[in-house]
Amino acid sequence: MLLKNKLQCNDSLFNLLCATLFTLINALFIRRSWQAIAPHSSREFLFAASVPLVLFCAWLAIFSLITLPLLRKPLLAVLIVGCAVANYFTYSYGAVIDTNMMRNVFETDIQESMALITPQLLLWLALAGLLPAALICTLHVSRAARWWYPLCTRLLTVLLSLLVILLVAALFYKDYASLFRNTKGIAKLVTPPNYISALTNYGKERWFNGDRRLIRIGEDAGRGATLAKERKKTVLIVVLGEASRAQNYSLGGYHRETNPELKKQNVIWFDNATSCGTETAVSVPCMFSGMTRAGYDASTARHREGLMDVLAHAGINVLWRDNDGGCKGACDRIPQTNMTLWNLPEWCSKGSCLDDALLYRLDNILDGVQRDTTIVLHLMGSHGPAWYRRYPSRFRRFTPTCDSNQIQECSRQSLINTYDNTILYTDDVVSRVIDTLKARQSQLNGAMIYLSDHGESLGEEGLYLHGTPRMLAPDEQVRIPFLFWLSEDYARQTGTDTRCLRQSARSTAISQDNLFDTVLGMMDVRTRIYRPGLDLLNGCRSVPERLARG
């Protein structure tokens, strides 16, 4: 390679350099493969050595096919920058780049996105993305004297690369099959295929998935006699948490007192509750869709009615108040309020609000109730990485804290302290929701459900935040808080035995699959789509409601 006005190379050398660069970009995949192989014998060392070789040959074959003269530099520059971003989140947070992660990227709001933009990200992007992309663009690829020469060279390169890959496959096929079978998710570390595949799948699911007409469900929904004859109106408030993990709730046995207020409220805590997904964009539409986790389809959920629609079909007043970037489709056809748009000076700043904003004028709403009502309060909760922004200063009880969104620079204990402070604040907010219902017991039959959308990783196994694919996710991202509060009048009117429910809560494994039918049961909605077996209260009613029509 000569230095003239620009760095120069021929076509073959350019492809060799690109293959080498993209092999180095995948150093994390190579390292994880070597860790999984843990070679001891000579065969295992040869197998380990074949991993970067196969990767290099694959890139060489690919680039020999796609790097056409007019397209190669812009194409490679875009791929390199994309790889830099993907690798930053994989290295820093242990994130897995897949379709669900792309759903998070495109369906989050600007405030959540800005919290992830740190000086480290910008520096990483400059050094691992923009700099190598610029170097690629500065290379001058000289033209061959004969037009057919590079064509033949490329064809020969592809054939030789495939020959090497086939030779390795013949020697180590079983070893590779075992590696990918036993080391779950390792294939998703290969970039750029990981984010290209994720973008393609998300785009197909979001915009190119056939018939998008609204699927109506529960149009037969009506009211049962249990609540219809009651003079006092029934109000159920569903408080939907964000990134709260059950492991850090003292109600569930955590060694710190993180639930001092809810402990006073005689709530019913379920010990073993799990989420549908590990990100809001999956869990929220899943739990409100009426589909179970096993049968959940995100594409169908986008154009299918859900829980709030069925309640509305039954004549129940419904409202969604949001402080967490939207309901992800669960409230698209019902009254909704984005509390950040109110820009309440006491709790909001720069487009982000503390969860106190959700309680603003909630008293007025409850005082004006004319018919049975279900309200969802969608908390910002423990949304990371800027946990220190999720609570008022008076809740900074566990110290020292990580007062930065650059969580990699903080000690793990300071991360836990900061996160636990968010749980303390959520405890206070949820307890005040109960107090608001208690203050109106003479005029309303009140009940409340609190559950989180998913959990959160705080550095366990090198993982941070959430979004790990559900089948690979650790308990920290899957186990969620799930609790009930029922007023005495509500329990008496519906025949609910709270002692039975409390006993069931200690022994029953539940999930977000139960929310849909439990809410229908609690609001005495009769419809063919109601499933009594998923209603958590059904077995503890003195005369179990048979809400499904025959």
Coordinates of C-alpha atoms in Angstrom, one line a residue, residues 108-484:
T108 CA -39.0 4.4 23.5
D109 CA -39.4 8.1 24.0
I110 CA -36.7 10.8 23.7
Q111 CA -36.2 11.1 27.5
E112 CA -35.4 7.4 27.9
S113 CA -33.1 7.5 24.8
M114 CA -31.2 10.6 26.1
A115 CA -30.4 8.8 29.4
L116 CA -28.4 6.3 27.4
I117 CA -26.3 8.8 25.5
T118 CA -23.2 9.2 27.6
P119 CA -19.7 10.6 27.0
Q120 CA -18.5 6.9 26.9
L121 CA -20.9 6.1 24.1
L122 CA -19.8 9.2 22.1
L123 CA -16.1 8.3 22.6
W124 CA -16.7 4.7 21.7
L125 CA -18.7 5.7 18.6
A126 CA -15.9 8.1 17.5
L127 CA -13.0 5.6 18.0
A128 CA -14.7 2.3 17.1
G129 CA -17.1 3.7 14.5
L130 CA -16.3 7.0 12.9
L131 CA -12.5 6.7 12.8
P132 CA -12.4 3.3 11.1
A133 CA -15.2 4.3 8.8
A134 CA -13.2 7.4 7.8
L135 CA -10.1 5.3 7.2
I136 CA -12.1 3.0 4.9
C137 CA -13.4 6.0 3.0
T138 CA -9.9 7.5 2.6
L139 CA -8.6 4.3 0.9
H140 CA -8.2 4.7 -2.9
V141 CA -8.9 1.4 -4.6
S142 CA -6.9 1.3 -7.8
R143 CA -8.5 0.0 -11.0
A144 CA -7.1 -3.1 -12.6
A145 CA -5.8 -2.9 -16.2
R146 CA -8.1 -5.6 -17.3
W147 CA -11.8 -5.4 -16.2
W148 CA -12.2 -9.1 -15.9
Y149 CA -9.2 -9.6 -13.5
P150 CA -10.9 -8.4 -10.3
L151 CA -14.0 -10.3 -11.2
C152 CA -12.0 -13.5 -11.5
T153 CA -10.0 -12.7 -8.4
R154 CA -13.2 -12.2 -6.4
L155 CA -14.7 -15.4 -7.7
L156 CA -11.6 -17.4 -6.7
T157 CA -11.5 -15.7 -3.3
V158 CA -15.1 -16.7 -2.6
L159 CA -14.5 -20.3 -3.7
L160 CA -11.3 -20.6 -1.5
S161 CA -13.1 -19.0 1.5
L162 CA -16.0 -21.5 1.1
L163 CA -13.5 -24.3 0.8
V164 CA -11.9 -23.4 4.1
I165 CA -15.2 -23.1 5.8
L166 CA -16.3 -26.5 4.4
L167 CA -13.0 -28.1 5.6
V168 CA -13.5 -26.7 9.1
A169 CA -17.1 -27.9 9.1
A170 CA -16.0 -31.4 8.1
L171 CA -13.6 -31.5 11.0
F172 CA -15.6 -29.7 13.7
Y173 CA -19.2 -29.8 12.7
K174 CA -20.4 -31.5 15.9
D175 CA -18.3 -29.1 18.0
Y176 CA -19.9 -26.1 16.4
A177 CA -23.4 -27.6 16.8
S178 CA -22.7 -28.2 20.4
L179 CA -21.2 -24.7 20.9
F180 CA -24.3 -23.0 19.5
R181 CA -26.8 -25.3 21.1
N182 CA -25.2 -25.1 24.6
T183 CA -24.2 -21.5 24.6
K184 CA -27.5 -19.8 24.2
G185 CA -27.5 -16.4 22.5
I186 CA -23.9 -16.6 21.4
A187 CA -24.9 -16.3 17.7
K188 CA -26.5 -13.0 18.4
L189 CA -23.1 -11.5 19.3
V190 CA -22.0 -11.6 15.7
T191 CA -22.4 -8.1 14.3
P192 CA -23.6 -6.7 11.9
P193 CA -25.8 -9.8 11.2
N194 CA -27.4 -9.3 14.6
Y195 CA -28.7 -5.8 14.2
I196 CA -29.4 -6.2 10.4
S197 CA -31.6 -9.3 11.2
A198 CA -33.3 -7.5 14.1
L199 CA -34.0 -4.4 12.0
T200 CA -35.4 -6.6 9.2
N201 CA -37.6 -8.6 11.5
Y202 CA -38.9 -5.5 13.3
G203 CA -39.6 -3.7 10.0
K204 CA -41.5 -6.7 8.6
E205 CA -43.5 -7.1 11.9
R206 CA -44.2 -3.3 12.2
W207 CA -45.0 -2.3 8.6
F208 CA -45.1 -5.3 6.2
N209 CA -47.2 -7.9 7.9
G210 CA -50.4 -8.3 5.8
D211 CA -53.9 -7.4 7.0
R212 CA -53.8 -4.8 9.7
R213 CA -57.5 -4.4 10.2
L214 CA -58.6 -4.2 13.9
I215 CA -59.4 -7.5 15.4
R216 CA -62.3 -7.0 17.9
I217 CA -62.6 -9.2 21.0
G218 CA -65.1 -9.4 23.8
E219 CA -67.9 -7.5 22.0
D220 CA -70.3 -9.6 24.0
A221 CA -69.0 -8.2 27.2
G222 CA -71.7 -7.2 29.8
R223 CA -72.1 -6.6 33.5
G224 CA -72.9 -9.3 36.0
A225 CA -75.4 -8.8 38.8
T226 CA -72.8 -8.8 41.7
L227 CA -71.6 -5.2 41.2
A228 CA -74.5 -3.8 39.1
K229 CA -76.9 -3.9 42.1
E230 CA -74.4 -2.2 44.4
R231 CA -75.2 1.4 45.3
K232 CA -71.5 2.4 45.6
K233 CA -69.5 2.4 42.4
T234 CA -66.5 0.1 42.1
V235 CA -63.1 1.6 41.2
L236 CA -60.1 -0.6 40.4
I237 CA -56.8 1.1 40.0
V238 CA -54.0 -0.9 38.2
V239 CA -50.6 0.6 39.0
L240 CA -48.1 -0.6 36.4
G241 CA -44.5 -0.4 37.6
E242 CA -41.4 -0.1 35.5
A243 CA -38.2 -2.1 35.8
S244 CA -39.0 -3.2 39.4
R245 CA -37.6 -6.6 40.4
A246 CA -39.2 -8.6 43.1
Q247 CA -35.8 -9.5 44.7
N248 CA -35.5 -5.9 46.1
Y249 CA -38.9 -5.8 47.8
S250 CA -38.9 -6.3 51.5
L251 CA -42.5 -7.6 51.1
G252 CA -40.9 -10.5 49.4
G253 CA -38.1 -11.0 51.9
Y254 CA -35.4 -8.6 50.8
H255 CA -33.0 -7.8 53.7
R256 CA -33.5 -4.0 53.4
E257 CA -36.7 -2.3 54.4
T258 CA -37.8 -1.0 51.0
N259 CA -41.6 -1.2 51.6
P260 CA -42.2 0.6 54.8
E261 CA -45.5 2.1 53.6
L262 CA -47.0 -0.8 51.8
K263 CA -46.3 -3.0 54.8
K264 CA -48.8 -0.9 56.8
Q265 CA -51.5 -1.3 54.1
N266 CA -52.3 -5.0 54.6
V267 CA -51.5 -5.8 51.0
I268 CA -51.5 -9.3 49.6
W269 CA -48.1 -10.1 48.1
F270 CA -47.6 -12.9 45.6
D271 CA -44.2 -14.6 46.2
N272 CA -43.7 -16.0 42.7
A273 CA -44.7 -13.8 39.9
T274 CA -43.0 -13.5 36.5
S275 CA -43.3 -11.2 33.4
C276 CA -44.2 -11.9 29.8
G277 CA -41.1 -10.2 28.5
T278 CA -38.0 -8.3 29.7
E279 CA -38.9 -5.0 28.1
T280 CA -41.9 -2.6 28.3
A281 CA -42.6 -2.9 24.5
V282 CA -43.2 -6.6 25.0
S283 CA -44.6 -7.0 28.5
V284 CA -47.2 -4.2 28.5
P285 CA -49.0 -5.2 25.2
C286 CA -48.6 -8.8 26.2
M287 CA -50.3 -8.6 29.6
F288 CA -53.2 -6.4 28.3
S289 CA -53.7 -8.4 25.1
G290 CA -55.5 -11.5 26.5
M291 CA -52.9 -13.7 24.9
T292 CA -50.7 -15.8 27.2
R293 CA -46.9 -15.5 27.0
A294 CA -46.7 -18.9 25.2
G295 CA -49.1 -17.7 22.5
Y296 CA -48.2 -14.0 22.4
D297 CA -47.7 -12.5 19.0
A298 CA -46.5 -8.9 18.9
S299 CA -47.7 -8.3 15.3
T300 CA -51.2 -9.5 16.1
A301 CA -51.3 -7.5 19.3
R302 CA -50.7 -4.3 17.4
H303 CA -54.1 -4.5 15.6
R304 CA -56.1 -6.4 18.2
E305 CA -58.3 -5.1 21.0
G306 CA -57.2 -5.8 24.5
L307 CA -58.3 -5.6 28.2
M308 CA -59.2 -2.0 28.2
D309 CA -61.3 -2.3 25.1
V310 CA -63.2 -5.2 26.6
L311 CA -63.9 -3.3 29.8
A312 CA -65.2 -0.4 27.6
H313 CA -67.4 -2.8 25.7
A314 CA -68.9 -3.8 29.1
G315 CA -69.8 -0.2 29.9
I316 CA -67.0 0.4 32.4
N317 CA -65.4 3.8 32.5
V318 CA -61.7 3.4 31.6
L319 CA -58.7 5.8 31.8
W320 CA -54.9 5.4 31.2
R321 CA -52.5 7.9 32.9
D322 CA -49.0 7.5 31.6
N323 CA -45.6 8.6 32.9
D324 CA -43.4 6.1 31.1
G325 CA -43.3 6.8 27.4
G326 CA -46.7 5.4 26.3
C327 CA -48.9 2.4 26.6
K328 CA -47.4 0.5 23.7
G329 CA -50.8 0.1 22.1
A330 CA -52.7 -1.1 25.2
C331 CA -54.6 2.2 25.5
D332 CA -54.9 3.3 21.8
R333 CA -58.7 3.3 21.7
I334 CA -59.5 4.6 25.2
P335 CA -59.2 7.9 27.1
Q336 CA -55.5 8.5 28.0
T337 CA -53.4 11.2 29.5
N338 CA -49.6 11.7 29.1
M339 CA -48.7 13.4 32.4
T340 CA -45.4 14.7 31.0
L341 CA -47.3 17.0 28.7
W342 CA -48.8 18.8 31.8
N343 CA -45.3 19.9 32.6
L344 CA -46.1 20.3 36.3
P345 CA -43.3 22.4 37.8
E346 CA -43.3 20.6 41.1
W347 CA -42.5 17.2 39.7
C348 CA -41.5 17.7 36.0
S349 CA -38.3 19.0 34.4
K350 CA -37.0 18.8 30.8
G351 CA -39.8 16.5 29.6
S352 CA -39.5 14.0 32.4
C353 CA -41.7 13.7 35.6
L354 CA -41.5 12.0 38.9
D355 CA -44.4 9.6 39.5
D356 CA -46.1 12.0 41.9
A357 CA -47.4 13.6 38.7
L358 CA -49.7 10.6 38.2
L359 CA -51.5 11.4 41.4
Y360 CA -52.2 15.0 40.3
R361 CA -56.0 15.6 40.4
L362 CA -56.6 11.9 40.9
D363 CA -58.8 13.0 43.8
N364 CA -60.9 15.0 41.4
I365 CA -61.3 12.0 39.1
L366 CA -62.4 9.7 41.9
D367 CA -64.8 12.3 43.3
G368 CA -66.5 12.5 39.9
V369 CA -67.0 8.8 39.3
Q370 CA -70.5 8.1 38.0
R371 CA -70.1 4.5 37.0
D372 CA -67.8 1.6 37.7
T373 CA -64.2 2.5 36.7
T374 CA -60.8 1.0 35.9
I375 CA -57.8 3.3 35.9
V376 CA -54.3 2.4 34.9
L377 CA -51.4 4.4 36.3
H378 CA -48.2 3.7 34.3
L379 CA -45.2 4.6 36.5
M380 CA -41.7 5.7 35.5
G381 CA -40.7 3.6 38.5
S382 CA -37.1 2.3 38.4
H383 CA -36.3 3.0 34.7
G384 CA -32.5 3.0 34.3
P385 CA -29.8 3.9 33.8
A386 CA -30.5 7.2 35.4
W387 CA -32.0 5.7 38.5
Y388 CA -30.9 8.8 40.6
R389 CA -33.5 10.9 38.7
R390 CA -36.4 8.6 39.6
Y391 CA -37.0 9.8 43.1
P392 CA -37.1 13.1 45.2
S393 CA -34.1 13.9 47.3
R394 CA -36.0 12.9 50.5
F395 CA -35.9 9.2 49.3
R396 CA -32.1 9.2 49.1
R397 CA -31.9 7.0 52.2
F398 CA -29.5 4.3 51.0
T399 CA -26.1 5.8 50.3
P400 CA -23.7 6.3 48.7
T401 CA -25.6 6.6 45.4
C402 CA -24.7 6.5 41.7
D403 CA -25.7 10.0 40.7
S404 CA -24.9 9.4 37.0
N405 CA -26.2 7.5 34.0
Q406 CA -22.7 6.3 33.4
I407 CA -23.4 3.3 35.6
Q408 CA -20.2 1.4 34.5
E409 CA -18.2 3.9 36.5
C410 CA -20.1 3.4 39.8
S411 CA -19.5 0.7 42.3
R412 CA -22.1 -2.1 42.4
Q413 CA -23.1 -1.2 45.9
S414 CA -23.9 2.4 44.9
L415 CA -25.9 1.1 42.0
I416 CA -27.9 -1.1 44.4
N417 CA -28.4 1.8 46.8
T418 CA -29.7 4.0 44.1
Y419 CA -32.0 1.4 42.7
D420 CA -33.4 0.6 46.2
N421 CA -34.2 4.3 46.6
T422 CA -36.4 4.0 43.5
I423 CA -38.2 1.1 45.2
L424 CA -38.7 3.2 48.3
Y425 CA -40.3 6.0 46.2
T426 CA -42.5 3.5 44.3
D427 CA -43.6 2.1 47.7
D428 CA -44.6 5.5 48.8
V429 CA -46.5 6.4 45.6
V430 CA -48.4 3.1 45.5
S431 CA -49.3 3.4 49.2
R432 CA -50.7 6.9 48.6
V433 CA -52.9 5.5 45.8
I434 CA -54.3 3.1 48.4
D435 CA -54.8 6.0 50.8
T436 CA -56.7 7.9 48.1
L437 CA -59.1 5.0 47.7
K438 CA -59.4 4.5 51.5
A439 CA -60.4 8.2 51.9
R440 CA -63.4 7.5 49.7
Q441 CA -64.6 4.2 51.2
S442 CA -68.0 5.8 52.0
Q443 CA -68.7 6.5 48.4
L444 CA -66.6 3.9 46.5
N445 CA -65.7 0.2 46.6
G446 CA -62.0 0.4 46.0
A447 CA -59.4 -2.2 44.9
M448 CA -55.9 -1.9 43.6
I449 CA -53.4 -4.2 41.7
Y450 CA -49.7 -3.3 41.5
L451 CA -47.3 -5.2 39.3
S452 CA -44.2 -4.3 37.3
D453 CA -43.7 -4.8 33.6
H454 CA -40.4 -6.6 34.0
G455 CA -37.3 -6.7 36.3
E456 CA -33.8 -5.2 36.1
S457 CA -30.2 -6.4 36.2
L458 CA -27.8 -4.6 38.4
G459 CA -24.5 -6.2 37.3
E460 CA -25.3 -9.8 38.0
E461 CA -23.5 -12.0 35.4
G462 CA -22.2 -8.9 33.8
L463 CA -25.7 -7.8 32.8
Y464 CA -27.2 -4.3 33.4
L465 CA -30.7 -2.9 32.8
H466 CA -33.1 -5.2 31.0
G467 CA -34.0 -6.5 27.5
T468 CA -32.2 -9.9 27.6
P469 CA -34.2 -12.3 25.4
R470 CA -36.8 -14.0 27.6
M471 CA -35.4 -17.5 27.2
L472 CA -32.0 -16.3 28.3
A473 CA -33.0 -13.8 30.9
P474 CA -31.9 -14.1 34.5
D475 CA -34.4 -14.1 37.3
E476 CA -33.6 -10.5 38.1
Q477 CA -35.2 -9.4 34.8
V478 CA -38.2 -11.8 35.0
R479 CA -39.4 -12.0 38.6
I480 CA -41.7 -9.0 39.3
P481 CA -43.6 -7.6 42.3
F482 CA -47.3 -8.4 42.1
L483 CA -49.7 -7.4 44.9
F484 CA -53.4 -6.6 45.7

